[in-house]
PDB file of C-alpha atoms and ligand atoms in Angstrom:
ATOM      1  CA  MET U   2     -24.872  13.614 -20.139  1.00  0.00           C
ATOM      2  CA  LYS U   3     -21.124  13.722 -20.493  1.00  0.00           C
ATOM      3  CA  THR U   4     -19.487  10.966 -18.453  1.00  0.00           C
ATOM      4  CA  GLN U   5     -16.700  12.258 -16.277  1.00  0.00           C
ATOM      5  CA  LYS U   6     -13.508  10.238 -15.940  1.00  0.00           C
ATOM      6  CA  ARG U   7     -12.695   9.355 -12.334  1.00  0.00           C
ATOM      7  CA  ALA U   8      -9.724  10.916 -10.562  1.00  0.00           C
ATOM      8  CA  PRO U   9      -6.442   8.962 -10.304  1.00  0.00           C
ATOM      9  CA  PHE U  10      -5.944   6.189  -7.754  1.00  0.00           C
ATOM     10  CA  ILE U  11      -2.287   5.851  -6.756  1.00  0.00           C
ATOM     11  CA  VAL U  12      -0.878   3.240  -4.389  1.00  0.00           C
ATOM     12  CA  PHE U  13       2.436   3.054  -2.537  1.00  0.00           C
ATOM     13  CA  GLU U  14       3.808  -0.362  -1.639  1.00  0.00           C
ATOM     14  CA  GLY U  15       6.961  -1.626   0.050  1.00  0.00           C
ATOM     15  CA  ILE U  16       8.231  -3.609   2.993  1.00  0.00           C
ATOM     16  CA  ASP U  17       7.984  -2.023   6.441  1.00  0.00           C
ATOM     17  CA  GLY U  18      10.454   0.837   6.756  1.00  0.00           C
ATOM     18  CA  SER U  19      10.879   1.264   2.993  1.00  0.00           C
ATOM     19  CA  GLY U  20       9.866   4.928   3.070  1.00  0.00           C
ATOM     20  CA  LYS U  21       6.340   4.646   1.637  1.00  0.00           C
ATOM     21  CA  THR U  22       4.701   6.952   4.136  1.00  0.00           C
ATOM     22  CA  THR U  23       7.375   9.620   3.632  1.00  0.00           C
ATOM     23  CA  GLN U  24       6.859   9.513  -0.130  1.00  0.00           C
ATOM     24  CA  LYS U  25       3.078   9.431   0.103  1.00  0.00           C
ATOM     25  CA  ASN U  26       3.115  12.567   2.252  1.00  0.00           C
ATOM     26  CA  LEU U  27       5.473  14.380  -0.128  1.00  0.00           C
ATOM     27  CA  LEU U  28       3.360  13.496  -3.148  1.00  0.00           C
ATOM     28  CA  CYS U  29       0.154  14.652  -1.436  1.00  0.00           C
ATOM     29  CA  ARG U  30       1.827  17.933  -0.517  1.00  0.00           C
ATOM     30  CA  ARG U  31       3.085  18.451  -4.062  1.00  0.00           C
ATOM     31  CA  LEU U  32      -0.325  17.777  -5.574  1.00  0.00           C
ATOM     32  CA  SER U  33      -2.115  20.017  -3.073  1.00  0.00           C
ATOM     33  CA  ALA U  34       0.381  22.792  -3.787  1.00  0.00           C
ATOM     34  CA  ILE U  35      -0.631  22.820  -7.452  1.00  0.00           C
ATOM     35  CA  GLY U  36      -4.313  22.835  -6.569  1.00  0.00           C
ATOM     36  CA  ILE U  37      -5.167  19.177  -7.100  1.00  0.00           C
ATOM     37  CA  PRO U  38      -7.623  17.836  -4.522  1.00  0.00           C
ATOM     38  CA  VAL U  39      -6.167  14.744  -2.839  1.00  0.00           C
ATOM     39  CA  TYR U  40      -7.391  12.203  -0.327  1.00  0.00           C
ATOM     40  CA  PRO U  41      -4.499  10.523   1.526  1.00  0.00           C
ATOM     41  CA  THR U  42      -5.365   7.200   3.099  1.00  0.00           C
ATOM     42  CA  ARG U  43      -3.884   3.880   4.171  1.00  0.00           C
ATOM     43  CA  GLU U  44      -4.474   0.195   4.852  1.00  0.00           C
ATOM     44  CA  PRO U  45      -5.078  -1.189   7.343  1.00  0.00           C
ATOM     45  CA  THR U  46      -7.537   1.687   7.674  1.00  0.00           C
ATOM     46  CA  ASP U  47      -8.205   3.811  10.721  1.00  0.00           C
ATOM     47  CA  GLU U  48     -11.798   2.597  10.710  1.00  0.00           C
ATOM     48  CA  LYS U  49     -13.369  -0.216  12.770  1.00  0.00           C
ATOM     49  CA  ILE U  50     -12.000  -3.242  10.929  1.00  0.00           C
ATOM     50  CA  GLY U  51      -8.585  -1.643  10.416  1.00  0.00           C
ATOM     51  CA  ARG U  52      -8.318  -0.812  14.101  1.00  0.00           C
ATOM     52  CA  PHE U  53      -9.146  -4.383  15.002  1.00  0.00           C
ATOM     53  CA  ILE U  54      -6.432  -5.579  12.592  1.00  0.00           C
ATOM     54  CA  ARG U  55      -3.898  -3.252  14.244  1.00  0.00           C
ATOM     55  CA  SER U  56      -4.755  -4.679  17.652  1.00  0.00           C
ATOM     56  CA  ILE U  57      -3.987  -8.161  16.289  1.00  0.00           C
ATOM     57  CA  LEU U  58      -0.717  -7.010  14.676  1.00  0.00           C
ATOM     58  CA  SER U  59       0.439  -5.441  17.919  1.00  0.00           C
ATOM     59  CA  GLY U  60      -0.275  -8.653  19.826  1.00  0.00           C
ATOM     60  CA  ASN U  61      -3.288  -7.403  21.797  1.00  0.00           C
ATOM     61  CA  ALA U  62      -5.682  -9.847  20.158  1.00  0.00           C
ATOM     62  CA  LYS U  63      -5.140 -13.263  18.584  1.00  0.00           C
ATOM     63  CA  ALA U  64      -6.358 -14.720  15.300  1.00  0.00           C
ATOM     64  CA  ASP U  65      -5.447 -17.461  12.844  1.00  0.00           C
ATOM     65  CA  ASN U  66      -3.467 -16.265   9.782  1.00  0.00           C
ATOM     66  CA  ARG U  67      -6.390 -17.052   7.478  1.00  0.00           C
ATOM     67  CA  VAL U  68      -8.666 -14.933   9.629  1.00  0.00           C
ATOM     68  CA  ILE U  69      -6.183 -12.044   9.501  1.00  0.00           C
ATOM     69  CA  ALA U  70      -6.013 -12.279   5.705  1.00  0.00           C
ATOM     70  CA  ALA U  71      -9.816 -12.274   5.529  1.00  0.00           C
ATOM     71  CA  LEU U  72     -10.029  -9.266   7.851  1.00  0.00           C
ATOM     72  CA  PHE U  73      -7.765  -7.354   5.473  1.00  0.00           C
ATOM     73  CA  VAL U  74     -10.127  -8.258   2.626  1.00  0.00           C
ATOM     74  CA  ALA U  75     -13.093  -6.968   4.655  1.00  0.00           C
ATOM     75  CA  ASP U  76     -11.218  -3.796   5.640  1.00  0.00           C
ATOM     76  CA  ARG U  77     -10.331  -3.216   1.972  1.00  0.00           C
ATOM     77  CA  LEU U  78     -13.906  -3.663   0.736  1.00  0.00           C
ATOM     78  CA  ASP U  79     -15.158  -1.312   3.424  1.00  0.00           C
ATOM     79  CA  HIS U  80     -12.407   1.134   2.440  1.00  0.00           C
ATOM     80  CA  LEU U  81     -13.668   0.959  -1.151  1.00  0.00           C
ATOM     81  CA  LEU U  82     -17.394   0.965  -0.635  1.00  0.00           C
ATOM     82  CA  SER U  83     -18.211   2.908   2.544  1.00  0.00           C
ATOM     83  CA  GLU U  84     -20.671   5.728   1.904  1.00  0.00           C
ATOM     84  CA  GLU U  85     -18.677   7.908   4.265  1.00  0.00           C
ATOM     85  CA  TYR U  86     -15.035   7.280   3.321  1.00  0.00           C
ATOM     86  CA  GLY U  87     -15.166   4.843   0.385  1.00  0.00           C
ATOM     87  CA  MET U  88     -12.314   5.362  -2.099  1.00  0.00           C
ATOM     88  CA  LEU U  89     -14.526   4.454  -5.048  1.00  0.00           C
ATOM     89  CA  GLY U  90     -16.939   7.313  -4.358  1.00  0.00           C
ATOM     90  CA  ILE U  91     -14.038   9.677  -3.695  1.00  0.00           C
ATOM     91  CA  VAL U  92     -12.284   9.069  -7.030  1.00  0.00           C
ATOM     92  CA  GLN U  93     -15.625   9.232  -8.815  1.00  0.00           C
ATOM     93  CA  SER U  94     -16.250  12.638  -7.267  1.00  0.00           C
ATOM     94  CA  GLY U  95     -12.981  13.908  -8.766  1.00  0.00           C
ATOM     95  CA  ARG U  96     -10.564  13.716  -5.848  1.00  0.00           C
ATOM     96  CA  ALA U  97      -7.312  11.790  -6.325  1.00  0.00           C
ATOM     97  CA  VAL U  98      -6.789   8.981  -3.804  1.00  0.00           C
ATOM     98  CA  ILE U  99      -3.237   8.292  -2.644  1.00  0.00           C
ATOM     99  CA  CYS U 100      -3.137   5.101  -0.609  1.00  0.00           C
ATOM    100  CA  ASP U 101      -0.372   3.641   1.547  1.00  0.00           C
ATOM    101  CA  ARG U 102      -0.739  -0.148   0.829  1.00  0.00           C
ATOM    102  CA  TYR U 103      -3.496  -1.987  -1.051  1.00  0.00           C
ATOM    103  CA  TYR U 104      -3.966  -5.548  -2.261  1.00  0.00           C
ATOM    104  CA  PHE U 105      -0.321  -6.118  -3.234  1.00  0.00           C
ATOM    105  CA  SER U 106       0.418  -5.903   0.516  1.00  0.00           C
ATOM    106  CA  SER U 107      -1.966  -8.798   1.026  1.00  0.00           C
ATOM    107  CA  TYR U 108      -0.311 -10.800  -1.770  1.00  0.00           C
ATOM    108  CA  ALA U 109       3.131 -10.155  -0.287  1.00  0.00           C
ATOM    109  CA  TYR U 110       2.456 -10.549   3.447  1.00  0.00           C
ATOM    110  CA  HIS U 111      -0.156 -13.297   3.638  1.00  0.00           C
ATOM    111  CA  SER U 112       1.473 -15.595   1.137  1.00  0.00           C
ATOM    112  CA  VAL U 113       4.370 -16.014   3.550  1.00  0.00           C
ATOM    113  CA  ASP U 114       2.038 -18.470   5.306  1.00  0.00           C
ATOM    114  CA  MET U 115      -0.409 -19.542   2.600  1.00  0.00           C
ATOM    115  CA  PRO U 116      -0.633 -19.945  -1.171  1.00  0.00           C
ATOM    116  CA  MET U 117      -0.498 -16.665  -3.114  1.00  0.00           C
ATOM    117  CA  GLU U 118      -3.297 -17.914  -5.383  1.00  0.00           C
ATOM    118  CA  TRP U 119      -5.617 -18.096  -2.358  1.00  0.00           C
ATOM    119  CA  VAL U 120      -4.757 -14.523  -1.380  1.00  0.00           C
ATOM    120  CA  MET U 121      -5.243 -13.258  -4.936  1.00  0.00           C
ATOM    121  CA  GLN U 122      -8.568 -15.039  -5.208  1.00  0.00           C
ATOM    122  CA  ALA U 123      -9.702 -13.575  -1.881  1.00  0.00           C
ATOM    123  CA  ASN U 124      -8.853 -10.082  -3.144  1.00  0.00           C
ATOM    124  CA  SER U 125     -10.342 -10.439  -6.598  1.00  0.00           C
ATOM    125  CA  VAL U 126     -13.514  -8.577  -5.672  1.00  0.00           C
ATOM    126  CA  ALA U 127     -11.503  -5.502  -4.644  1.00  0.00           C
ATOM    127  CA  ALA U 128      -9.400  -5.743  -7.812  1.00  0.00           C
ATOM    128  CA  GLY U 129     -12.628  -5.813  -9.844  1.00  0.00           C
ATOM    129  CA  ILE U 130     -13.970  -2.713  -8.104  1.00  0.00           C
ATOM    130  CA  LEU U 131     -10.942  -0.420  -8.285  1.00  0.00           C
ATOM    131  CA  ARG U 132      -7.536  -1.135  -9.776  1.00  0.00           C
ATOM    132  CA  PRO U 133      -4.759   1.388  -9.109  1.00  0.00           C
ATOM    133  CA  ASP U 134      -3.751   3.510 -12.090  1.00  0.00           C
ATOM    134  CA  ILE U 135      -0.236   2.989 -10.812  1.00  0.00           C
ATOM    135  CA  THR U 136       1.382   1.096  -7.931  1.00  0.00           C
ATOM    136  CA  LEU U 137       4.719   2.540  -6.817  1.00  0.00           C
ATOM    137  CA  PHE U 138       6.906  -0.065  -5.161  1.00  0.00           C
ATOM    138  CA  ILE U 139       9.564   1.615  -3.031  1.00  0.00           C
ATOM    139  CA  ASP U 140      12.256  -1.029  -3.056  1.00  0.00           C
ATOM    140  CA  ILE U 141      14.835  -1.376  -0.311  1.00  0.00           C
ATOM    141  CA  THR U 142      16.855  -4.286   1.065  1.00  0.00           C
ATOM    142  CA  PRO U 143      15.371  -5.909   4.179  1.00  0.00           C
ATOM    143  CA  GLU U 144      18.636  -5.186   6.037  1.00  0.00           C
ATOM    144  CA  LYS U 145      18.366  -1.466   5.343  1.00  0.00           C
ATOM    145  CA  ALA U 146      14.686  -1.423   6.268  1.00  0.00           C
ATOM    146  CA  MET U 147      15.379  -3.155   9.580  1.00  0.00           C
ATOM    147  CA  GLU U 148      18.131  -0.663  10.325  1.00  0.00           C
ATOM    148  CA  ARG U 149      15.666   2.214   9.824  1.00  0.00           C
ATOM    149  CA  ILE U 150      12.977   0.521  11.889  1.00  0.00           C
ATOM    150  CA  ARG U 151      15.375  -0.148  14.780  1.00  0.00           C
ATOM    151  CA  LYS U 152      16.514   3.458  14.730  1.00  0.00           C
ATOM    152  CA  ASN U 153      13.065   4.983  14.658  1.00  0.00           C
ATOM    153  CA  ARG U 154      10.548   2.817  16.434  1.00  0.00           C
ATOM    154  CA  GLU U 155      10.174   1.758  20.014  1.00  0.00           C
ATOM    155  CA  SER U 156       8.111  -1.342  19.419  1.00  0.00           C
ATOM    156  CA  THR U 157       8.429  -3.640  16.449  1.00  0.00           C
ATOM    157  CA  GLU U 158       5.279  -5.322  15.245  1.00  0.00           C
ATOM    158  CA  LEU U 159       4.814  -9.012  14.576  1.00  0.00           C
ATOM    159  CA  PHE U 160       5.864  -8.743  10.946  1.00  0.00           C
ATOM    160  CA  GLU U 161       9.076  -6.879  11.359  1.00  0.00           C
ATOM    161  CA  THR U 162      11.740  -9.559  11.534  1.00  0.00           C
ATOM    162  CA  LEU U 163      14.506  -9.805   8.952  1.00  0.00           C
ATOM    163  CA  ALA U 164      13.496 -13.254   7.690  1.00  0.00           C
ATOM    164  CA  ARG U 165       9.910 -12.177   7.264  1.00  0.00           C
ATOM    165  CA  GLN U 166      10.858  -8.922   5.537  1.00  0.00           C
ATOM    166  CA  THR U 167      13.020 -10.928   3.123  1.00  0.00           C
ATOM    167  CA  ALA U 168      10.162 -13.311   2.370  1.00  0.00           C
ATOM    168  CA  VAL U 169       7.735 -10.414   1.937  1.00  0.00           C
ATOM    169  CA  ARG U 170      10.012  -8.628  -0.541  1.00  0.00           C
ATOM    170  CA  GLY U 171      10.356 -11.871  -2.536  1.00  0.00           C
ATOM    171  CA  ASN U 172       6.572 -12.248  -2.577  1.00  0.00           C
ATOM    172  CA  TYR U 173       6.106  -8.693  -3.808  1.00  0.00           C
ATOM    173  CA  LEU U 174       8.421  -9.377  -6.757  1.00  0.00           C
ATOM    174  CA  LYS U 175       6.657 -12.664  -7.484  1.00  0.00           C
ATOM    175  CA  SER U 176       3.223 -11.016  -7.379  1.00  0.00           C
ATOM    176  CA  PHE U 177       4.356  -8.289  -9.804  1.00  0.00           C
ATOM    177  CA  GLU U 178       5.473 -10.963 -12.240  1.00  0.00           C
ATOM    178  CA  LEU U 179       2.205 -12.906 -11.882  1.00  0.00           C
ATOM    179  CA  THR U 180       0.019  -9.836 -12.477  1.00  0.00           C
ATOM    180  CA  LYS U 181       2.109  -8.004 -15.062  1.00  0.00           C
ATOM    181  CA  ASP U 182      -0.576  -8.170 -17.754  1.00  0.00           C
ATOM    182  CA  ALA U 183      -3.208  -6.529 -15.540  1.00  0.00           C
ATOM    183  CA  GLU U 184      -1.286  -4.155 -13.288  1.00  0.00           C
ATOM    184  CA  ASN U 185       0.865  -1.073 -13.728  1.00  0.00           C
ATOM    185  CA  VAL U 186       3.699  -1.387 -11.208  1.00  0.00           C
ATOM    186  CA  VAL U 187       6.739   0.890 -11.129  1.00  0.00           C
ATOM    187  CA  VAL U 188       9.696  -0.184  -8.991  1.00  0.00           C
ATOM    188  CA  ILE U 189      11.650   2.709  -7.455  1.00  0.00           C
ATOM    189  CA  ASP U 190      15.010   2.339  -5.711  1.00  0.00           C
ATOM    190  CA  GLY U 191      14.302   3.409  -2.120  1.00  0.00           C
ATOM    191  CA  ASP U 192      17.886   3.405  -0.909  1.00  0.00           C
ATOM    192  CA  ARG U 193      18.591   7.006  -1.932  1.00  0.00           C
ATOM    193  CA  PRO U 194      17.944  10.476  -0.547  1.00  0.00           C
ATOM    194  CA  VAL U 195      14.271  11.233   0.046  1.00  0.00           C
ATOM    195  CA  SER U 196      14.229  14.021  -2.572  1.00  0.00           C
ATOM    196  CA  ASP U 197      15.667  11.795  -5.346  1.00  0.00           C
ATOM    197  CA  ILE U 198      13.007   9.166  -4.689  1.00  0.00           C
ATOM    198  CA  ALA U 199      10.315  11.864  -4.650  1.00  0.00           C
ATOM    199  CA  GLU U 200      11.474  13.052  -8.069  1.00  0.00           C
ATOM    200  CA  ASP U 201      11.131   9.537  -9.519  1.00  0.00           C
ATOM    201  CA  VAL U 202       7.685   9.255  -7.928  1.00  0.00           C
ATOM    202  CA  TRP U 203       6.660  12.540  -9.499  1.00  0.00           C
ATOM    203  CA  ASN U 204       7.968  11.541 -12.925  1.00  0.00           C
ATOM    204  CA  ALA U 205       5.976   8.316 -12.725  1.00  0.00           C
ATOM    205  CA  VAL U 206       2.655   9.890 -11.671  1.00  0.00           C
ATOM    206  CA  LYS U 207       2.553  13.304 -13.332  1.00  0.00           C
ATOM    207  CA  ILE U 208       0.921  12.001 -16.523  1.00  0.00           C
ATOM    208  CA  TYR U 209      -2.214  11.283 -14.488  1.00  0.00           C
ATOM    209  CA  PHE U 210      -2.565  14.969 -13.650  1.00  0.00           C
ATOM    210  CA  GLU U 211      -1.960  16.556 -17.058  1.00  0.00           C
TER     211      GLU U 211
HETATM  212  P1  LIG R  24       7.180   2.993   5.746  1.00  0.00           P
HETATM  213  O1  LIG R  24       5.908   3.793   5.709  1.00  0.00           O
HETATM  214  O2  LIG R  24       7.452   2.312   4.449  1.00  0.00           O
HETATM  215  O3  LIG R  24       7.273   2.068   6.914  1.00  0.00           O
HETATM  216  P2  LIG R  24       8.488   5.492   6.475  1.00  0.00           P
HETATM  217  O4  LIG R  24       8.229   6.509   5.429  1.00  0.00           O
HETATM  218  O5  LIG R  24       7.715   5.572   7.748  1.00  0.00           O
HETATM  219  O6  LIG R  24       8.385   4.020   5.870  1.00  0.00           O
HETATM  220  O7  LIG R  24      10.056   5.533   6.763  1.00  0.00           O
HETATM  221  C1  LIG R  24      10.659   4.710   7.747  1.00  0.00           C
HETATM  222  C2  LIG R  24      11.780   5.517   8.441  1.00  0.00           C
HETATM  223  O8  LIG R  24      12.828   5.752   7.507  1.00  0.00           O
HETATM  224  C3  LIG R  24      11.318   6.909   8.914  1.00  0.00           C
HETATM  225  O9  LIG R  24      11.963   7.196  10.119  1.00  0.00           O
HETATM  226  C4  LIG R  24      11.779   7.831   7.803  1.00  0.00           C
HETATM  227  O10 LIG R  24      12.068   9.129   8.289  1.00  0.00           O
HETATM  228  C5  LIG R  24      13.031   7.145   7.293  1.00  0.00           C
HETATM  229  N1  LIG R  24      13.220   7.344   5.851  1.00  0.00           N
HETATM  230  C6  LIG R  24      12.258   7.414   4.889  1.00  0.00           C
HETATM  231  N2  LIG R  24      12.794   7.553   3.655  1.00  0.00           N
HETATM  232  C7  LIG R  24      14.140   7.567   3.832  1.00  0.00           C
HETATM  233  C8  LIG R  24      15.262   7.687   2.933  1.00  0.00           C
HETATM  234  N3  LIG R  24      15.110   7.806   1.601  1.00  0.00           N
HETATM  235  N4  LIG R  24      16.504   7.659   3.466  1.00  0.00           N
HETATM  236  C9  LIG R  24      16.669   7.527   4.812  1.00  0.00           C
HETATM  237  N5  LIG R  24      15.669   7.411   5.714  1.00  0.00           N
HETATM  238  C10 LIG R  24      14.415   7.429   5.249  1.00  0.00           C
HETATM  239  P1  LIG R  25       1.636  -0.318   9.516  1.00  0.00           P
HETATM  240  O1  LIG R  25       1.844   0.088  10.908  1.00  0.00           O
HETATM  241  O2  LIG R  25       0.681   0.427   8.680  1.00  0.00           O
HETATM  242  O3  LIG R  25       3.042  -0.432   8.780  1.00  0.00           O
HETATM  243  P2  LIG R  25       3.711   0.459   7.683  1.00  0.00           P
HETATM  244  O4  LIG R  25       3.858   1.825   8.261  1.00  0.00           O
HETATM  245  O5  LIG R  25       5.041  -0.197   7.426  1.00  0.00           O
HETATM  246  O6  LIG R  25       2.828   0.385   6.477  1.00  0.00           O
HETATM  247  O7  LIG R  25       1.259  -1.843   9.572  1.00  0.00           O
HETATM  248  C1  LIG R  25       0.715  -2.472   8.560  1.00  0.00           C
HETATM  249  C2  LIG R  25       1.173  -3.907   8.587  1.00  0.00           C
HETATM  250  O8  LIG R  25       0.138  -4.699   8.033  1.00  0.00           O
HETATM  251  C3  LIG R  25       2.410  -4.098   7.757  1.00  0.00           C
HETATM  252  O9  LIG R  25       3.327  -4.941   8.427  1.00  0.00           O
HETATM  253  C4  LIG R  25       1.889  -4.831   6.536  1.00  0.00           C
HETATM  254  C5  LIG R  25       0.683  -5.545   7.033  1.00  0.00           C
HETATM  255  N1  LIG R  25      -0.363  -5.773   6.018  1.00  0.00           N
HETATM  256  C6  LIG R  25      -0.755  -7.065   5.739  1.00  0.00           C
HETATM  257  O10 LIG R  25      -0.245  -8.026   6.322  1.00  0.00           O
HETATM  258  N2  LIG R  25      -1.727  -7.274   4.802  1.00  0.00           N
HETATM  259  C7  LIG R  25      -2.320  -6.262   4.137  1.00  0.00           C
HETATM  260  O11 LIG R  25      -3.208  -6.490   3.279  1.00  0.00           O
HETATM  261  C8  LIG R  25      -1.905  -4.924   4.451  1.00  0.00           C
HETATM  262  C9  LIG R  25      -2.569  -3.758   3.759  1.00  0.00           C
HETATM  263  C10 LIG R  25      -0.932  -4.722   5.393  1.00  0.00           C
END
């Protein structure tokens, strides 16, 4: 039997307010418009573990930072392996998965409070199951991101302070350096008009759909 190559797995990363969701939606629309089946998704997920994580992030439940990091690992494995909505099965069935955040978010956010090596180790099972074909990092200064968040959101979550955003951006850059032999990360300047960023995104991903 001829083995079929799986569909592409594309991840958007960036600090809060960087414009990831906007770009993910535009890419999904562009792919759908040319007849490519896509599955848009995000982490934390909208499933049980992801919803519990969101209740912690919004201050409605409490947990130690190590527990939060471990919950993200569990949410990610469920997101990969679920029989119903698992990304692994979806890419294997030929549908492209476009995901807002994946394990680089864990490296960047949780290593504000704990060693990055611990976070990478905790996520190594996910990395072994499904590595993104490409991770698009939408890069923006923390000041600009905070300005957007203040303008557009009524409540700011735990993570959205300037100092934290600055630390998170630094951790992203550090994690890209540490994983450069294994990962394909493209950094895109996010402080430009939406359509210019979308063009760079398209130029980076189109080879996976030729
Ligand atoms: P994220 O998912 O990274 O938090 P969003 O895509 O939700 O970011 O964007 C955050 C806010 O900034 C939204 O209100 C969005 O409309 C706006 N926005 C997104 N991209 C740009 C851009 N290139 N220039 C200006 N504003 C933007
Ligand atoms: P969300 O509302 O999805 O934010 P955004 O629209 O900016 O993506 O909240 C997700 C938050 O969870 C965000 O602050 C990043 C954080 N996060 C982690 O701390 N670890 C992780 O592994 C992931 C995927 C997200």
